[in-house]
mmCIF file of N, CA and C in Angstrom:
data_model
loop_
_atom_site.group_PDB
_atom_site.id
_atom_site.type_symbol
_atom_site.label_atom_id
_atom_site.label_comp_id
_atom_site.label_asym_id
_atom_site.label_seq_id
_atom_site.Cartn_x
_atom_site.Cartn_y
_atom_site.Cartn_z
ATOM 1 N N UNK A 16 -120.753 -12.482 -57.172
ATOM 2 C CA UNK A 16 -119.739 -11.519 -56.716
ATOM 3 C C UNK A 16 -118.404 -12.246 -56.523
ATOM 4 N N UNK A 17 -117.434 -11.770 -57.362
ATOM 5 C CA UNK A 17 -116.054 -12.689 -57.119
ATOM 6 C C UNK A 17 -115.168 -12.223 -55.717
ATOM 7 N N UNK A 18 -114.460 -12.528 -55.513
ATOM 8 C CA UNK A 18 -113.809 -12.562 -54.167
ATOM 9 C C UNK A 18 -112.809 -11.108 -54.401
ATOM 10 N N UNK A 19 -112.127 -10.621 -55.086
ATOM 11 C CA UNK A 19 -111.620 -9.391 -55.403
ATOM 12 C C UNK A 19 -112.878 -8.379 -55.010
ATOM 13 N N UNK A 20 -113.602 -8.106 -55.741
ATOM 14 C CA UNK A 20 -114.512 -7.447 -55.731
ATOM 15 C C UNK A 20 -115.442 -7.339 -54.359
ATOM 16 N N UNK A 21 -115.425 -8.509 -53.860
ATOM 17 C CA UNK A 21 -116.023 -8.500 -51.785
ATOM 18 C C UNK A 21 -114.801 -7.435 -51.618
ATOM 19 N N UNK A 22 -113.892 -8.058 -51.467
ATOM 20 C CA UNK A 22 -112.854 -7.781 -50.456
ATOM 21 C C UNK A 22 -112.242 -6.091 -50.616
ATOM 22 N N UNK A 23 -112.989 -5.540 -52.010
ATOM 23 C CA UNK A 23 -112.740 -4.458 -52.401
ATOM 24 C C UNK A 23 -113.422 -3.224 -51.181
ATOM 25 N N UNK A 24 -115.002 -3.994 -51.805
ATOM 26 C CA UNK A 24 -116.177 -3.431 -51.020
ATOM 27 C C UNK A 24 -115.837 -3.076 -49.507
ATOM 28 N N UNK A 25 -115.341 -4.567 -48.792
ATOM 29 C CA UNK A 25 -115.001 -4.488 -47.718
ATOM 30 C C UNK A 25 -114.297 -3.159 -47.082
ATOM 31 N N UNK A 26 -112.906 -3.315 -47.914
ATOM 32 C CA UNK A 26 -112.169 -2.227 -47.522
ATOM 33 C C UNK A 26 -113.070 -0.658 -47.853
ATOM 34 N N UNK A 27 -113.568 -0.603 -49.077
ATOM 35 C CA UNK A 27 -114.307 0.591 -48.713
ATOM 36 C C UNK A 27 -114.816 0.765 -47.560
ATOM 37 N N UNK A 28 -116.301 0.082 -47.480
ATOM 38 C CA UNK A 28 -116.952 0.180 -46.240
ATOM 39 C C UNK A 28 -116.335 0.433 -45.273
ATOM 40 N N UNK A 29 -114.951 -0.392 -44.674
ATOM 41 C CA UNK A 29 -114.246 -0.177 -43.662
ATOM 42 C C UNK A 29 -113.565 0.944 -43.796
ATOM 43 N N UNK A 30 -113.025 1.795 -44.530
ATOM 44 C CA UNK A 30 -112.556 2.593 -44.230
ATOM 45 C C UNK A 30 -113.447 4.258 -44.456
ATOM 46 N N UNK A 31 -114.216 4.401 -44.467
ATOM 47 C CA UNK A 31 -115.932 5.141 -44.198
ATOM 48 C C UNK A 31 -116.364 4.798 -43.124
ATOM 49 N N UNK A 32 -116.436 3.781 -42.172
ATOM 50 C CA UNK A 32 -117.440 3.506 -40.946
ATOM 51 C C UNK A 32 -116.063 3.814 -40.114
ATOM 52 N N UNK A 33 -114.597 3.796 -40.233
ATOM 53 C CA UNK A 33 -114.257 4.030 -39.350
ATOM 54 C C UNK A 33 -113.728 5.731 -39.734
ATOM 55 N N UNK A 34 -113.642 5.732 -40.508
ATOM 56 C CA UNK A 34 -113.816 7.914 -40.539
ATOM 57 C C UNK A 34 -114.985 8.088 -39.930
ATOM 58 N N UNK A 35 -115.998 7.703 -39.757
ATOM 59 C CA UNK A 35 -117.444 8.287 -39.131
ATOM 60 C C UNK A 35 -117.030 7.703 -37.788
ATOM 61 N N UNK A 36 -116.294 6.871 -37.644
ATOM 62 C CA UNK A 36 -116.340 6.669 -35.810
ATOM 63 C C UNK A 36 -115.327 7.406 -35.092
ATOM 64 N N UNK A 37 -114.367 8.106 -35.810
ATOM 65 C CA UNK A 37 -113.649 8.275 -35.408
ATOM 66 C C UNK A 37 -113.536 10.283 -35.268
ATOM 67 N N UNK A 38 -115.047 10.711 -36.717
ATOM 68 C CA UNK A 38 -115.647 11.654 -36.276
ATOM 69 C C UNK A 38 -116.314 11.714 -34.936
ATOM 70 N N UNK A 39 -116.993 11.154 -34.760
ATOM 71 C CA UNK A 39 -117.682 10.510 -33.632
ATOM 72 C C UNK A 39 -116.940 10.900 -32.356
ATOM 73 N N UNK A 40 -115.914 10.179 -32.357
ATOM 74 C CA UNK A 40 -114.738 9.646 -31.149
ATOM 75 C C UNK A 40 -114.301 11.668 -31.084
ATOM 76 N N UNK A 41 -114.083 12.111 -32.224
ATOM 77 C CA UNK A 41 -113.448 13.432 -32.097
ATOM 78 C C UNK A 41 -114.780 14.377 -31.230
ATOM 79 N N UNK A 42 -115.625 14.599 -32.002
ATOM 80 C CA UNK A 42 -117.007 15.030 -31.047
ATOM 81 C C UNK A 42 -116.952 15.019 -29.844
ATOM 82 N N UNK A 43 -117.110 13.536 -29.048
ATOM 83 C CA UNK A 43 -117.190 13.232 -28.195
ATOM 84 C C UNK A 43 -116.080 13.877 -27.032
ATOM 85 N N UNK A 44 -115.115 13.763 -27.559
ATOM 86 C CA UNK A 44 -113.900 13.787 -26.622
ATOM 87 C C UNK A 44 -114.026 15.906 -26.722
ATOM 88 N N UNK A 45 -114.277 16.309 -27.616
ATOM 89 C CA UNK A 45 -114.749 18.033 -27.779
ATOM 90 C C UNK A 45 -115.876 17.991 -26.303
ATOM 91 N N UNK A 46 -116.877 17.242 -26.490
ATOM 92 C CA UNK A 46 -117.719 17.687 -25.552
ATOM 93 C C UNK A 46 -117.949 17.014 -23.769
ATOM 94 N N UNK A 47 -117.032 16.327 -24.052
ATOM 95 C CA UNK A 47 -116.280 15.644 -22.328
ATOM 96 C C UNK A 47 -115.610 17.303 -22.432
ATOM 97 N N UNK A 48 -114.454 17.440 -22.765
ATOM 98 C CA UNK A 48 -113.743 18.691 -22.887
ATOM 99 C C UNK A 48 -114.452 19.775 -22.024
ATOM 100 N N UNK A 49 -115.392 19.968 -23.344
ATOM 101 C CA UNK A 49 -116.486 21.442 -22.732
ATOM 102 C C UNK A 49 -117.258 21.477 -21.167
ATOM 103 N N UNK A 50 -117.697 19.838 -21.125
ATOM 104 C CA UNK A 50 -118.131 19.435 -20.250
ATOM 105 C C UNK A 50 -117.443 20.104 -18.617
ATOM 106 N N UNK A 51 -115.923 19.085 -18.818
ATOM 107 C CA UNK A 51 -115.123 19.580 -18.005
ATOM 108 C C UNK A 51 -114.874 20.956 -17.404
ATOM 109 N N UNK A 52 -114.558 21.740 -18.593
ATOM 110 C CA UNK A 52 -114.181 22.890 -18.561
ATOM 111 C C UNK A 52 -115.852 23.844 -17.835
ATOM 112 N N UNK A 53 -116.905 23.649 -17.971
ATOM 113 C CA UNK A 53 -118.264 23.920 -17.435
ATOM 114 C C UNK A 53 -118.007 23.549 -15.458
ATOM 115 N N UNK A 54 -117.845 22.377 -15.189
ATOM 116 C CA UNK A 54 -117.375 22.168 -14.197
ATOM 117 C C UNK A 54 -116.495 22.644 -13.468
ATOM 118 N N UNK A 55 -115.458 23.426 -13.394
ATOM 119 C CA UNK A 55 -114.593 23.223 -13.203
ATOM 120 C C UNK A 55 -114.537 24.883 -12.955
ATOM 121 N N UNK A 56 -115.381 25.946 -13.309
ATOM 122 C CA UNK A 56 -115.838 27.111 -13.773
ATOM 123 C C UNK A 56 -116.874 27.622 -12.521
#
């Protein structure tokens, strides 16, 4: 595997694991939200 071609991969991967974390991060912060809003009710 030549070094272009890692560093390609890399950036894929990295930029896929952080769209899924950052789905994640969006979720999360929706259901603190709901959470709140349950409380608060």
């Amino acid at each position: 595997m030549n070094r272009r071609l890692s560093s390609n991969y890399c950036t894929t991967v990295c930029q896929k694991s952080g769209v899924e974390v950052l789905r994640d991060f969006s979720w999360s912060a929706k259901l603190v939200e709901h959470t709140n809003l349950l409380w608060k009710n």
